[in-house]
PDB file of C-alpha atoms in Angstrom:
ATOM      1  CA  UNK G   1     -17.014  -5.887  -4.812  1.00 94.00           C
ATOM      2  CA  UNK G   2     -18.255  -4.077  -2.136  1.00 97.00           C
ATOM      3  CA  UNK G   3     -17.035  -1.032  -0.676  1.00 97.00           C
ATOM      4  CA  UNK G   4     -17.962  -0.298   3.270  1.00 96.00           C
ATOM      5  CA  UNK G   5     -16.954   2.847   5.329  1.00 96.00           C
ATOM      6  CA  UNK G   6     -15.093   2.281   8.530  1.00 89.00           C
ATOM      7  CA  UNK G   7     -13.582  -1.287   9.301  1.00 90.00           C
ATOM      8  CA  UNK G   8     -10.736   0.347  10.926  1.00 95.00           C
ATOM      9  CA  UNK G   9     -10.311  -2.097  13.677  1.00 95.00           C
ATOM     10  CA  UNK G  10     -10.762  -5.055  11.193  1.00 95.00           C
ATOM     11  CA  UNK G  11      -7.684  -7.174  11.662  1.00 96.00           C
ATOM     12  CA  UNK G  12      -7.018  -7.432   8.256  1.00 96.00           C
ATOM     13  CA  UNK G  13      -7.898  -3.749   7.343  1.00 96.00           C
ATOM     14  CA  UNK G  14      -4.627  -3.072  10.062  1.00 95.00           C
ATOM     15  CA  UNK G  15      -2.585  -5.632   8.784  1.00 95.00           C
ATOM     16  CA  UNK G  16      -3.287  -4.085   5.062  1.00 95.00           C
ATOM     17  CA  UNK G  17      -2.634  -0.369   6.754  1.00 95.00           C
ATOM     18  CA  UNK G  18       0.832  -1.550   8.463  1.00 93.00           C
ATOM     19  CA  UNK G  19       1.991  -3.389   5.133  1.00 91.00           C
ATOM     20  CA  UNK G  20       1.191   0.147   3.226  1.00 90.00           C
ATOM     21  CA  UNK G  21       3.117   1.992   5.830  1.00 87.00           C
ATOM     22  CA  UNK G  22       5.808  -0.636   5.443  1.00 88.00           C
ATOM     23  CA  UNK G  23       6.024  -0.393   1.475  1.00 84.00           C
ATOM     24  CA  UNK G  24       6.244   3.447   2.316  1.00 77.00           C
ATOM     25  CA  UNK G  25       9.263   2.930   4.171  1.00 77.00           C
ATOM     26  CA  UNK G  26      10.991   0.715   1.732  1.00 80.00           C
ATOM     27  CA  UNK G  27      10.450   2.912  -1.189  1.00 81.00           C
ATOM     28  CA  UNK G  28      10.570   6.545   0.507  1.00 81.00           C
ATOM     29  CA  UNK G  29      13.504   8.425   2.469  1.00 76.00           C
ATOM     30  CA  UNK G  30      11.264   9.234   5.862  1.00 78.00           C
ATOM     31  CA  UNK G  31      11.084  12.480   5.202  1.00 83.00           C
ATOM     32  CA  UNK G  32       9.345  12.018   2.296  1.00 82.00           C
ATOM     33  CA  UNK G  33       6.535   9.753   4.206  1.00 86.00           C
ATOM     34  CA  UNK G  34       2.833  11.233   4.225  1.00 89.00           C
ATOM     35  CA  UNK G  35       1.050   8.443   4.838  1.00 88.00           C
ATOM     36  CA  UNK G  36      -1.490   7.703   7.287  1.00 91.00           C
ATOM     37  CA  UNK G  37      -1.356   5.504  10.059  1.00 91.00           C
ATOM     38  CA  UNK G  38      -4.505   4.170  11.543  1.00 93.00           C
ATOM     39  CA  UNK G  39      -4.182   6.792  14.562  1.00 94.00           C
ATOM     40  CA  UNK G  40      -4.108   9.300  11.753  1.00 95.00           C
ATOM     41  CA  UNK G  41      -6.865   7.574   9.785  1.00 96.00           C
ATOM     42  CA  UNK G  42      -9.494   8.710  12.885  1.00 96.00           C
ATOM     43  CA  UNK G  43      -8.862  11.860  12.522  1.00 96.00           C
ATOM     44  CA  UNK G  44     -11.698  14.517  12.034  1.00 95.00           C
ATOM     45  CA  UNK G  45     -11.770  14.973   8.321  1.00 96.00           C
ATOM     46  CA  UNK G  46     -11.230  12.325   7.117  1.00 97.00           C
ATOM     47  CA  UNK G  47     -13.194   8.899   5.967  1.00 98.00           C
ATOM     48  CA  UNK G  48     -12.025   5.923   5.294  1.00 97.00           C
ATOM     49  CA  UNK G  49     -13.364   2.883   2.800  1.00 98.00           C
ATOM     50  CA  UNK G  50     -12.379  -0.759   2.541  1.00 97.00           C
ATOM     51  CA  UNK G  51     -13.380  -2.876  -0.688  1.00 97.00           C
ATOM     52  CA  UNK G  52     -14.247  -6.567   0.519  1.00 97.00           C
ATOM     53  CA  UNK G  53     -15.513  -9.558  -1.895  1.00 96.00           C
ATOM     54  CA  UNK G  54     -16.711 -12.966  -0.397  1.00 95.00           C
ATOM     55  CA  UNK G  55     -15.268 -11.918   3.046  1.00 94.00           C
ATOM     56  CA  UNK G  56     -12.014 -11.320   1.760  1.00 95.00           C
ATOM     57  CA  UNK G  57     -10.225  -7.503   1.952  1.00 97.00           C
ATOM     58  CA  UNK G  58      -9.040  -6.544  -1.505  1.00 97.00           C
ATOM     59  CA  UNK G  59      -8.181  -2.933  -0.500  1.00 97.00           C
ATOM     60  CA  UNK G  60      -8.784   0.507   1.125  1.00 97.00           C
ATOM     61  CA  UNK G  61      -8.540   4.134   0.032  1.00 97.00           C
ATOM     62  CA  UNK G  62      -9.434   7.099   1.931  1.00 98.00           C
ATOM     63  CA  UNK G  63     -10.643  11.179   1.590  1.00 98.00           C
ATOM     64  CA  UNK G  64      -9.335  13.939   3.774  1.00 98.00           C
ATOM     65  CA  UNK G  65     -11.306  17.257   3.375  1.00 98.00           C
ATOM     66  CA  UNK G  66      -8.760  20.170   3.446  1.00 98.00           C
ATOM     67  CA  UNK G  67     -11.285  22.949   3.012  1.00 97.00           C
ATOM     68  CA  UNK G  68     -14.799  22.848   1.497  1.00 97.00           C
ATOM     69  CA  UNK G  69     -13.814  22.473  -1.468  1.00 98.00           C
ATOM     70  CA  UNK G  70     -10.840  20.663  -1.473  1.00 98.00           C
ATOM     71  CA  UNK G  71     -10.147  16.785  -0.944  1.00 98.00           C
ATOM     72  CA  UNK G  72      -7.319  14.672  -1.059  1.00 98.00           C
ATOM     73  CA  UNK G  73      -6.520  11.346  -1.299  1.00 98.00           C
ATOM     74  CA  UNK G  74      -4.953   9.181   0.911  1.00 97.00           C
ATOM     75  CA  UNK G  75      -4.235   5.682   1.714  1.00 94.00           C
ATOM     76  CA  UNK G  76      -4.582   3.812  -1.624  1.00 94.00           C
ATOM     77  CA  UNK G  77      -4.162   0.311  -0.988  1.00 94.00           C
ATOM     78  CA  UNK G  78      -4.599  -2.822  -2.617  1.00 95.00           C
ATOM     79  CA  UNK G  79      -3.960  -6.240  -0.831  1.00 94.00           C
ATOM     80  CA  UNK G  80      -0.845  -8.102  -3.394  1.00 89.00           C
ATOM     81  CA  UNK G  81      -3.271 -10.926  -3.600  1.00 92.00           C
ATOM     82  CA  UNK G  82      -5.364  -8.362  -5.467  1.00 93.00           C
ATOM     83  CA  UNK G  83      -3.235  -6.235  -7.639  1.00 89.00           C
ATOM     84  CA  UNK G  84      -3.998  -5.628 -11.128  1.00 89.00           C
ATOM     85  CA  UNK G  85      -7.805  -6.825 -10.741  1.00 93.00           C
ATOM     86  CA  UNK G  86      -9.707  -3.354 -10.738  1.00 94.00           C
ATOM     87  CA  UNK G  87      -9.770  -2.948  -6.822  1.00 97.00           C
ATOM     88  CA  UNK G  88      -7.836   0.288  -7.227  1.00 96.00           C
ATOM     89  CA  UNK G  89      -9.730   1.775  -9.640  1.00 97.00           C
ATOM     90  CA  UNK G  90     -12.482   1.137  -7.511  1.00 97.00           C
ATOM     91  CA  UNK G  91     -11.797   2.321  -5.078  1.00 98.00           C
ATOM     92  CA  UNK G  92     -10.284   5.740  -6.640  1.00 98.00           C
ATOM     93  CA  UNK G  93     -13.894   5.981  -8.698  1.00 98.00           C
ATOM     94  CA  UNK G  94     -15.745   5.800  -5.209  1.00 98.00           C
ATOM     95  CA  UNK G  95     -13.715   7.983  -3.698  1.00 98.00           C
ATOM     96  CA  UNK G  96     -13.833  10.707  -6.981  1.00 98.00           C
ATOM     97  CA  UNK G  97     -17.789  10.091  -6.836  1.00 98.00           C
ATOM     98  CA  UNK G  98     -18.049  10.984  -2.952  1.00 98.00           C
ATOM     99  CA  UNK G  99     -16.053  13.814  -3.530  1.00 98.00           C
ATOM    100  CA  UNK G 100     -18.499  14.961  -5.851  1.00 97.00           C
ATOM    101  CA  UNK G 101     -21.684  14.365  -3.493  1.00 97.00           C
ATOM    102  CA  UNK G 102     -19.804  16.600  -0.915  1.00 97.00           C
ATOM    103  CA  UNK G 103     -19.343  19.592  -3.685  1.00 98.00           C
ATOM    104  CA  UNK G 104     -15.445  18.990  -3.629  1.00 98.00           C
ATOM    105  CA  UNK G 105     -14.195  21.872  -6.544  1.00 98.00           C
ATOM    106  CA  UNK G 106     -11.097  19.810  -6.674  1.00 98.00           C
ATOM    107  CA  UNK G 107      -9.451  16.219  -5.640  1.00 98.00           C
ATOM    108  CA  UNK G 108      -5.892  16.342  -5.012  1.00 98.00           C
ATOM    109  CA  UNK G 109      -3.267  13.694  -4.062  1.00 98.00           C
ATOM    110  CA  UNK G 110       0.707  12.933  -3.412  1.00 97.00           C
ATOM    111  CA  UNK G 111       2.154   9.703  -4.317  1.00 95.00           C
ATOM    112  CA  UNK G 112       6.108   8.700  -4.608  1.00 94.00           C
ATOM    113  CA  UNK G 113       8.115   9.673  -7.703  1.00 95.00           C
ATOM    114  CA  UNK G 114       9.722   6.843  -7.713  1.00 92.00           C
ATOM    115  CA  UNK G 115       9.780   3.960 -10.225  1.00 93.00           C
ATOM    116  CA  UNK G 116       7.777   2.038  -7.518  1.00 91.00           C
ATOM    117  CA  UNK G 117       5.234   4.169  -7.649  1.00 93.00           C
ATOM    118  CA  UNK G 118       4.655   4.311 -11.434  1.00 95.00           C
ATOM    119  CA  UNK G 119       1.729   2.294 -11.207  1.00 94.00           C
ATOM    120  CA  UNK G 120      -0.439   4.830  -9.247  1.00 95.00           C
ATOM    121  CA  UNK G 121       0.826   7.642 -11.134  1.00 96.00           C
ATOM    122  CA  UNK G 122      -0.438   5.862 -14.440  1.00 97.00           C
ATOM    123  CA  UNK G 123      -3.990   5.433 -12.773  1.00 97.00           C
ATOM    124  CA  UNK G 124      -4.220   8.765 -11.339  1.00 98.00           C
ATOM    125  CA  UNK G 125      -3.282   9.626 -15.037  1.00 98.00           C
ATOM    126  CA  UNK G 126      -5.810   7.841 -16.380  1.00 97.00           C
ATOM    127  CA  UNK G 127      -8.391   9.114 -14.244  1.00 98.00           C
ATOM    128  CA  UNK G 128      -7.573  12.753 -15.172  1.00 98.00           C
ATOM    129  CA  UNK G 129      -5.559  13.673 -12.536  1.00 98.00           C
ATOM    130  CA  UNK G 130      -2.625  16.058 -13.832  1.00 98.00           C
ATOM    131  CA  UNK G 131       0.665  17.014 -12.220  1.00 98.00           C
ATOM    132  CA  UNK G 132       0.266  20.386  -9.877  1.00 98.00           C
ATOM    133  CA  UNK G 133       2.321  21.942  -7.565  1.00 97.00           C
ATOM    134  CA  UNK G 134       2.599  21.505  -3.816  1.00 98.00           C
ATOM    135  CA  UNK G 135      -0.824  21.745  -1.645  1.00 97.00           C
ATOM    136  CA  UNK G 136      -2.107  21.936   1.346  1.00 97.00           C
ATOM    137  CA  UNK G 137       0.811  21.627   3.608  1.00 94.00           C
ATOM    138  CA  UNK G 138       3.114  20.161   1.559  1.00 96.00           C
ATOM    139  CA  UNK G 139       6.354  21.859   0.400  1.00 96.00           C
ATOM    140  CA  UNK G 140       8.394  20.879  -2.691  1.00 95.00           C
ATOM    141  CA  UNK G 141       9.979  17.255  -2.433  1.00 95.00           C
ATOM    142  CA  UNK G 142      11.944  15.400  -5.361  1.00 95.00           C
ATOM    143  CA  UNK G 143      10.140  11.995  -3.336  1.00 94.00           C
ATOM    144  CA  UNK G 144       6.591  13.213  -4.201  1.00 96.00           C
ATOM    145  CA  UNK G 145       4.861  13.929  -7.339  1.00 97.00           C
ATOM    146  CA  UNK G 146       1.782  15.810  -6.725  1.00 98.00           C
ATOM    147  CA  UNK G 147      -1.140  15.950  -8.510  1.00 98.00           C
ATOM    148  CA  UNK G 148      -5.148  17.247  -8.542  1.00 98.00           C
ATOM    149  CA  UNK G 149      -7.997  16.999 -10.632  1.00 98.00           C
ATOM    150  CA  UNK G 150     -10.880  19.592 -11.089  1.00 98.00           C
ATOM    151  CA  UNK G 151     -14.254  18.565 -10.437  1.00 97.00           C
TER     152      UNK G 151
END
């Protein structure tokens, strides 16, 4: 597996971005919606990866800075074709390794809290994330289930 920065105007990295969006929808009320979309993506601040094997996208993941020494997590994403192969743990340990070369204290994230969503929560889990309050902008939401992880 290889894992590239950038490929934001790949097709298939923007059909992969829509479908997450999409999924988004179908499990979240709007409101509840803090996902990026590839407009968002560009945005100073924040880098974006893409795991490819044998030409083929197998996901995408992504690190906002929120202050020096703060990062979140954003735009997890595995392809279906993919799921349950390692691409999102991957991607998660790239993205916990380049917070580390930038001197991030601490890696925070917000997924869904619902049962669509478990999943991710058991990863982040697993990768010693813990449950924390609100962040960043974010305000209290029975959708979201926030976590971070110390550095």
């Amino acid at each position: 597996m290889q894992i590239r920065a950038g490929e934001l105007d790949h097709p298939e990295v923007i059909a992969l971005l829509r479908e997450h969006l999409q999924g988004m929808a179908r499990l979240s009320p709007s409101e509840s919606i803090h996902a990026l979309d590839l407009d968002g993506l560009r945005r100073p601040g924040i880098s974006f990866w893409s795991a490819w094997q044998d030409g083929q996208l197998l996901g995408c993941g992504a690190l906002k800075q929120l202050d020096p020494e703060h990062g979140e997590i954003k735009s997890m994403r595995t392809t279906a074709r993919h799921l349950r192969k390692g691409v999102a743990a991957a991607m998660l340990d790239h993205l916990i390794d380049e917070a580390g070369r930038r001197a991030y204290r601490r890696l925070s994230l917000e997924t869904g809290s619902m049962d669509g969503f478990e999943p991710a929560r058991r990863l982040y889990t697993r990768f010693g994330f813990d449950p924390c309050g609100p962040f960043a902008d974010y305000v209290d939401d029975p959708n979201s289930v926030f976590m971070t992880k110390h550095l």
